Structures are given as structure tokens and as C-alpha cells.
Amino acid sequence: MSDTTTAGSLQEEVREYYRAKAAEAETSGACCSPDPQTFGPAAYDEIGPGTAPDAALLASLGCGNPSAVAELREGETVLDLGSGGGLDVILSARRVGPDGRVFGLDFLEEMLALAARNVADAEIDNVVLLKGTIESIPLPADTVDVIISNCVINLSLNKPAVFAEMARVLTPGGRLGISDVVAEDRLSPEERAERGGHSQCIAGALSVAEYKELLDAVGLKDAEVVFTQEAADGLHAAIIRAHKPVDSTAGAQECEPGGTCC
């Protein structure tokens, strides 16, 4: 089987997995671990009544709470990569307030429709939902203050393009606050795949060193990867932070929209 065929098969696997999750939103579990007691909705134990619709919370498929990780501030513009059922865009919209804006990006119509219902139920009007991929973000350069994501980057089959796009759309001084599954450096890609499938956020996980190398390659600085909970042997839910220097030309590659770097 060719690499192209393999990539196409994995992409379709991910699409079908998350289409099913959208359809099962009322009873969905966590994507990143077989233990729903510590992942998915369990990561949001501080959410009070009325903060977000129950349907949005139950549809959470992530491995953390990136809107809290990113320490969002009033008036900021936020981009959620892989916004799913909309929980993180709703929480982010409340944090940035009426003077801020939150973009939710997802590649599935079913997830966007679910998110739109949840945003409407939350009575929030500073959210914009976008259809597209995280490898080619449909926003201009230098327009986003903060990028969040919740157990989505590990699903990409072209991670260098994702990192290039994050650097492109961040404003100088902008930052990342990401939750993802990350492997210990001791695990090879083959060993990661032995511990879980691609759609379940395991096989496609980057190692700590790989995460930092990709962030550095696109000029995102002061990267830190902090493990929070075990997802499988040698793999962990993690918090990833980095920022784009105010002088964003220092040490960064010149990248075109869509993730093509020179």
C-alpha cells in the first residue's frame, strides 16, 4: 500500500470516527483515553451551572481544558483548532467577553452543526464557526491573539503544515495554549501505534522533543510541554505553551498561507 493510500485511509478513518461521535453527542465518551473519568467532560470539573450547555459538555472529546490553559483575557481574538461540539469556543467566548472574538475551526459539517446549536443555546454572539482544516487555516496572517486546541493536532497527517499555519495566523506576541496527547521521547512511532489507534489520539501523538522541534522550526519560542495525566503507557495528556516573538521575523521560516514554507 502506498503512502498516499495509507494517508487517505487514515483521513477517512478519522472522519468516520468523529462523524459517529457527533451523532452520539448525547452519550459520547473521551477520545484520548478509555477512561471517561479523567478525560473528556471530566477535565471541566470547575464549570458551574449555566456556563455551557450540557450537550456541549457531553460532546467534549478532548484531553484537557485549553481555554483555562491559555489564560484568556478580555478583548482577545481566539482560534480553536478542531472545535468539535463547541465547548471550548463557548468557554473562550465567555472569557474574552463581548469585545473579544472566538473562531472555531472544524473539518466536519456534522461537528459544525452540533457546535452551532450549542453556541445558540449558550446565547453567545461573539463566536464565528469556520469549515476548514488545521493544515490550511482560512484566516489571514497575524490576526489571532491566542490559539487553543484540545486533542486534535495529534490527528493531523501533516503536522509541519499545522505548525506553520499556527505561526502564520498568530499576531506578533500571540501565544498557544494547547491540550494534546504527547509521547515520552523513549517511544518510537511504531511503539506509539502499538498502544492505540490514530483516531483515538494515540498513534499520531508527537514526542516531547518532536513537539518542541516543530514549534522552534516555525519561530514559536519558549515552548513547554507539561504532562498532566497518563493516556497509555508512555503517552500522556499534556499542556503545550509557546509564543510568537514580537519581532516575528527572528528565527522564523517564511511561510505562505496553507503551510508551505520556503
mmCIF file of C-alpha atoms in Angstrom, residues 6-230:
data_model
loop_
_atom_site.group_PDB
_atom_site.id
_atom_site.type_symbol
_atom_site.label_atom_id
_atom_site.label_comp_id
_atom_site.label_asym_id
_atom_site.label_seq_id
_atom_site.Cartn_x
_atom_site.Cartn_y
_atom_site.Cartn_z
ATOM 1 C CA THR A 6 -2.365 4.945 3.728
ATOM 2 C CA ALA A 7 -2.849 8.655 4.371
ATOM 3 C CA GLY A 8 -6.195 8.615 2.583
ATOM 4 C CA SER A 9 -7.338 5.638 4.625
ATOM 5 C CA LEU A 10 -6.330 7.301 7.880
ATOM 6 C CA GLN A 11 -8.089 10.535 6.937
ATOM 7 C CA GLU A 12 -11.285 8.638 6.183
ATOM 8 C CA GLU A 13 -10.946 6.698 9.437
ATOM 9 C CA VAL A 14 -10.721 9.966 11.384
ATOM 10 C CA ARG A 15 -13.698 11.460 9.513
ATOM 11 C CA GLU A 16 -15.909 8.453 10.164
ATOM 12 C CA TYR A 17 -14.869 8.205 13.804
ATOM 13 C CA TYR A 18 -15.779 11.818 14.535
ATOM 14 C CA ARG A 19 -18.940 11.729 12.438
ATOM 15 C CA ALA A 20 -20.058 8.913 14.709
ATOM 16 C CA LYS A 21 -19.057 10.927 17.777
ATOM 17 C CA ALA A 22 -21.117 13.885 16.554
ATOM 18 C CA ALA A 23 -24.113 11.582 16.110
ATOM 19 C CA GLU A 24 -23.584 10.169 19.599
ATOM 20 C CA ALA A 25 -23.008 13.558 21.238
ATOM 21 C CA GLU A 26 -25.552 12.972 23.967
ATOM 22 C CA THR A 27 -23.629 9.927 25.240
ATOM 23 C CA SER A 28 -20.101 10.463 23.873
ATOM 24 C CA GLY A 29 -17.024 9.484 25.830
ATOM 25 C CA ALA A 30 -13.450 10.726 25.646
ATOM 26 C CA CYS A 31 -11.327 10.423 22.540
ATOM 27 C CA CYS A 32 -7.958 10.280 24.169
ATOM 28 C CA SER A 33 -8.377 7.593 26.779
ATOM 29 C CA PRO A 34 -10.655 4.667 27.550
ATOM 30 C CA ASP A 35 -11.212 6.278 30.951
ATOM 31 C CA PRO A 36 -14.004 8.898 30.797
ATOM 32 C CA GLN A 37 -13.481 9.639 34.483
ATOM 33 C CA THR A 38 -10.327 11.668 33.753
ATOM 34 C CA PHE A 39 -10.688 12.794 30.117
ATOM 35 C CA GLY A 40 -13.418 14.480 28.071
ATOM 36 C CA PRO A 41 -16.066 16.154 30.281
ATOM 37 C CA ALA A 42 -14.125 15.230 33.428
ATOM 38 C CA ALA A 43 -11.455 17.808 32.504
ATOM 39 C CA TYR A 44 -14.004 20.588 33.097
ATOM 40 C CA ASP A 45 -14.954 19.900 36.688
ATOM 41 C CA GLU A 46 -14.808 23.629 37.530
ATOM 42 C CA ILE A 47 -17.641 24.544 35.131
ATOM 43 C CA GLY A 48 -20.608 25.904 37.031
ATOM 44 C CA PRO A 49 -24.296 25.607 36.141
ATOM 45 C CA GLY A 50 -25.234 27.657 33.102
ATOM 46 C CA THR A 51 -21.645 28.199 31.925
ATOM 47 C CA ALA A 52 -22.163 25.969 28.881
ATOM 48 C CA PRO A 53 -24.999 23.759 27.614
ATOM 49 C CA ASP A 54 -24.946 20.195 28.900
ATOM 50 C CA ALA A 55 -24.896 18.968 25.284
ATOM 51 C CA ALA A 56 -21.630 20.820 24.648
ATOM 52 C CA LEU A 57 -20.036 19.354 27.766
ATOM 53 C CA LEU A 58 -21.147 15.824 26.958
ATOM 54 C CA ALA A 59 -19.781 16.191 23.417
ATOM 55 C CA SER A 60 -16.297 17.026 24.689
ATOM 56 C CA LEU A 61 -13.736 14.643 23.208
ATOM 57 C CA GLY A 62 -10.577 16.273 24.485
ATOM 58 C CA CYS A 63 -7.816 15.609 26.954
ATOM 59 C CA GLY A 64 -7.733 18.915 28.817
ATOM 60 C CA ASN A 65 -9.224 22.370 29.253
ATOM 61 C CA PRO A 66 -7.300 24.634 26.843
ATOM 62 C CA SER A 67 -9.397 27.747 27.442
ATOM 63 C CA ALA A 68 -8.083 27.703 31.021
ATOM 64 C CA VAL A 69 -4.553 26.687 29.980
ATOM 65 C CA ALA A 70 -4.290 29.709 27.667
ATOM 66 C CA GLU A 71 -5.253 32.176 30.418
ATOM 67 C CA LEU A 72 -7.524 34.124 28.080
ATOM 68 C CA ARG A 73 -8.078 37.822 28.652
ATOM 69 C CA GLU A 74 -10.836 40.287 27.861
ATOM 70 C CA GLY A 75 -10.900 41.518 24.271
ATOM 71 C CA GLU A 76 -8.622 38.852 22.776
ATOM 72 C CA THR A 77 -9.184 37.044 19.478
ATOM 73 C CA VAL A 78 -9.003 33.277 19.883
ATOM 74 C CA LEU A 79 -8.824 30.408 17.393
ATOM 75 C CA ASP A 80 -9.856 26.885 18.435
ATOM 76 C CA LEU A 81 -8.330 24.276 16.126
ATOM 77 C CA GLY A 82 -10.754 21.365 15.842
ATOM 78 C CA SER A 83 -13.620 22.986 17.723
ATOM 79 C CA GLY A 84 -15.844 19.894 17.715
ATOM 80 C CA GLY A 85 -19.090 20.300 19.636
ATOM 81 C CA GLY A 86 -18.214 23.847 20.650
ATOM 82 C CA LEU A 87 -17.469 23.588 24.367
ATOM 83 C CA ASP A 88 -14.090 25.325 24.195
ATOM 84 C CA VAL A 89 -15.340 28.103 21.928
ATOM 85 C CA ILE A 90 -18.212 28.766 24.352
ATOM 86 C CA LEU A 91 -15.899 28.887 27.371
ATOM 87 C CA SER A 92 -13.398 31.042 25.458
ATOM 88 C CA ALA A 93 -16.117 33.437 24.311
ATOM 89 C CA ARG A 94 -17.180 33.982 27.908
ATOM 90 C CA ARG A 95 -13.575 34.590 28.974
ATOM 91 C CA VAL A 96 -12.748 37.151 26.252
ATOM 92 C CA GLY A 97 -16.070 38.951 26.687
ATOM 93 C CA PRO A 98 -18.139 40.973 24.208
ATOM 94 C CA ASP A 99 -15.090 42.880 22.946
ATOM 95 C CA GLY A 100 -13.321 39.644 22.041
ATOM 96 C CA ARG A 101 -13.955 37.111 19.306
ATOM 97 C CA VAL A 102 -13.559 33.354 19.030
ATOM 98 C CA PHE A 103 -13.146 31.398 15.801
ATOM 99 C CA GLY A 104 -13.994 27.701 15.887
ATOM 100 C CA LEU A 105 -12.457 25.662 13.053
ATOM 101 C CA ASP A 106 -13.581 22.143 12.177
ATOM 102 C CA PHE A 107 -13.493 19.983 9.055
ATOM 103 C CA LEU A 108 -16.779 18.165 9.608
ATOM 104 C CA GLU A 109 -20.215 19.593 8.775
ATOM 105 C CA GLU A 110 -21.715 17.392 11.480
ATOM 106 C CA MET A 111 -19.488 18.857 14.197
ATOM 107 C CA LEU A 112 -20.047 22.409 12.965
ATOM 108 C CA ALA A 113 -23.816 21.878 13.076
ATOM 109 C CA LEU A 114 -23.562 20.491 16.615
ATOM 110 C CA ALA A 115 -21.396 23.423 17.683
ATOM 111 C CA ALA A 116 -23.773 25.936 16.109
ATOM 112 C CA ARG A 117 -26.687 24.519 18.136
ATOM 113 C CA ASN A 118 -24.667 24.596 21.334
ATOM 114 C CA VAL A 119 -23.452 28.163 20.732
ATOM 115 C CA ALA A 120 -27.033 29.263 20.062
ATOM 116 C CA ASP A 121 -28.232 27.525 23.243
ATOM 117 C CA ALA A 122 -25.496 29.332 25.181
ATOM 118 C CA GLU A 123 -26.769 32.659 23.777
ATOM 119 C CA ILE A 124 -23.293 33.781 22.738
ATOM 120 C CA ASP A 125 -22.789 36.113 19.782
ATOM 121 C CA ASN A 126 -19.004 36.564 19.600
ATOM 122 C CA VAL A 127 -18.268 33.154 18.014
ATOM 123 C CA VAL A 128 -17.574 32.523 14.323
ATOM 124 C CA LEU A 129 -17.564 28.906 13.139
ATOM 125 C CA LEU A 130 -15.385 28.079 10.136
ATOM 126 C CA LYS A 131 -15.181 24.975 7.971
ATOM 127 C CA GLY A 132 -11.648 24.010 7.052
ATOM 128 C CA THR A 133 -8.577 22.048 8.043
ATOM 129 C CA ILE A 134 -5.915 22.850 10.575
ATOM 130 C CA GLU A 135 -3.305 22.380 7.837
ATOM 131 C CA SER A 136 -4.740 25.326 5.882
ATOM 132 C CA ILE A 137 -6.437 27.744 8.272
ATOM 133 C CA PRO A 138 -8.940 30.027 6.465
ATOM 134 C CA LEU A 139 -7.821 33.232 8.202
ATOM 135 C CA PRO A 140 -5.382 35.992 7.226
ATOM 136 C CA ALA A 141 -1.905 36.215 8.718
ATOM 137 C CA ASP A 142 -1.337 37.979 12.050
ATOM 138 C CA THR A 143 -4.998 38.011 13.088
ATOM 139 C CA VAL A 144 -5.222 35.748 16.163
ATOM 140 C CA ASP A 145 -4.013 36.545 19.681
ATOM 141 C CA VAL A 146 -4.353 33.029 21.076
ATOM 142 C CA ILE A 147 -4.609 29.549 19.553
ATOM 143 C CA ILE A 148 -6.162 26.757 21.579
ATOM 144 C CA SER A 149 -6.760 23.129 20.640
ATOM 145 C CA ASN A 150 -7.951 20.083 22.519
ATOM 146 C CA CYS A 151 -6.539 16.715 21.460
ATOM 147 C CA VAL A 152 -6.647 17.494 17.727
ATOM 148 C CA ILE A 153 -3.117 18.198 16.472
ATOM 149 C CA ASN A 154 -2.161 14.548 17.036
ATOM 150 C CA LEU A 155 -4.795 13.602 14.419
ATOM 151 C CA SER A 156 -3.102 15.552 11.619
ATOM 152 C CA LEU A 157 -1.145 13.675 8.969
ATOM 153 C CA ASN A 158 0.843 16.804 8.068
ATOM 154 C CA LYS A 159 1.939 18.291 11.357
ATOM 155 C CA PRO A 160 4.632 20.616 9.914
ATOM 156 C CA ALA A 161 1.870 22.358 7.939
ATOM 157 C CA VAL A 162 -0.207 22.743 11.117
ATOM 158 C CA PHE A 163 2.665 24.373 12.990
ATOM 159 C CA ALA A 164 3.468 26.662 10.052
ATOM 160 C CA GLU A 165 -0.163 27.753 9.907
ATOM 161 C CA MET A 166 -0.303 28.441 13.628
ATOM 162 C CA ALA A 167 2.751 30.680 13.339
ATOM 163 C CA ARG A 168 1.276 32.438 10.302
ATOM 164 C CA VAL A 169 -2.069 33.408 11.833
ATOM 165 C CA LEU A 170 -0.750 34.384 15.283
ATOM 166 C CA THR A 171 -0.155 38.063 15.848
ATOM 167 C CA PRO A 172 3.353 39.051 16.990
ATOM 168 C CA GLY A 173 3.280 38.450 20.728
ATOM 169 C CA GLY A 174 0.484 35.891 20.322
ATOM 170 C CA ARG A 175 0.544 32.562 22.129
ATOM 171 C CA LEU A 176 -0.515 28.928 22.150
ATOM 172 C CA GLY A 177 -2.390 27.162 24.939
ATOM 173 C CA ILE A 178 -2.915 23.606 23.713
ATOM 174 C CA SER A 179 -4.029 20.332 25.256
ATOM 175 C CA ASP A 180 -2.819 17.257 23.399
ATOM 176 C CA VAL A 181 -1.610 13.702 23.857
ATOM 177 C CA VAL A 182 2.199 13.622 23.807
ATOM 178 C CA ALA A 183 4.592 10.679 23.892
ATOM 179 C CA GLU A 184 7.670 10.261 26.022
ATOM 180 C CA ASP A 185 10.811 10.583 23.927
ATOM 181 C CA ARG A 186 11.680 6.937 24.531
ATOM 182 C CA LEU A 187 8.780 5.709 22.372
ATOM 183 C CA SER A 188 9.251 5.210 18.634
ATOM 184 C CA PRO A 189 6.330 5.918 16.253
ATOM 185 C CA GLU A 190 5.829 2.158 15.974
ATOM 186 C CA GLU A 191 5.618 1.783 19.742
ATOM 187 C CA ARG A 192 3.072 4.603 19.928
ATOM 188 C CA ALA A 193 0.931 2.857 17.305
ATOM 189 C CA GLU A 194 1.020 -0.355 19.344
ATOM 190 C CA ARG A 195 -0.667 1.472 22.228
ATOM 191 C CA GLY A 196 -3.715 2.808 20.392
ATOM 192 C CA GLY A 197 -5.255 3.865 17.102
ATOM 193 C CA HIS A 198 -4.874 7.090 15.176
ATOM 194 C CA SER A 199 -8.476 8.216 15.694
ATOM 195 C CA GLN A 200 -8.150 7.598 19.423
ATOM 196 C CA CYS A 201 -5.342 10.206 19.588
ATOM 197 C CA ILE A 202 -2.548 7.743 20.368
ATOM 198 C CA ALA A 203 -0.787 6.545 17.200
ATOM 199 C CA GLY A 204 -0.352 10.051 15.815
ATOM 200 C CA ALA A 205 0.997 11.625 19.007
ATOM 201 C CA LEU A 206 4.229 13.594 18.800
ATOM 202 C CA SER A 207 7.008 13.120 21.337
ATOM 203 C CA VAL A 208 8.095 15.967 23.593
ATOM 204 C CA ALA A 209 11.228 16.543 21.510
ATOM 205 C CA GLU A 210 9.257 16.473 18.242
ATOM 206 C CA TYR A 211 6.741 18.997 19.572
ATOM 207 C CA LYS A 212 9.483 21.397 20.615
ATOM 208 C CA GLU A 213 11.389 20.959 17.337
ATOM 209 C CA LEU A 214 8.308 21.754 15.248
ATOM 210 C CA LEU A 215 7.475 24.801 17.339
ATOM 211 C CA ASP A 216 11.040 26.084 17.089
ATOM 212 C CA ALA A 217 11.147 25.465 13.328
ATOM 213 C CA VAL A 218 8.353 27.994 12.741
ATOM 214 C CA GLY A 219 9.731 30.557 15.172
ATOM 215 C CA LEU A 220 7.463 29.896 18.173
ATOM 216 C CA LYS A 221 9.525 30.378 21.309
ATOM 217 C CA ASP A 222 9.772 29.369 24.981
ATOM 218 C CA ALA A 223 7.977 26.112 24.279
ATOM 219 C CA GLU A 224 6.994 23.985 27.231
ATOM 220 C CA VAL A 225 5.333 20.583 27.331
ATOM 221 C CA VAL A 226 3.942 19.546 30.708
ATOM 222 C CA PHE A 227 2.435 16.112 31.277
ATOM 223 C CA THR A 228 -0.826 16.087 33.239
ATOM 224 C CA GLN A 229 -2.301 12.567 33.088
ATOM 225 C CA GLU A 230 -1.380 9.208 31.620
#
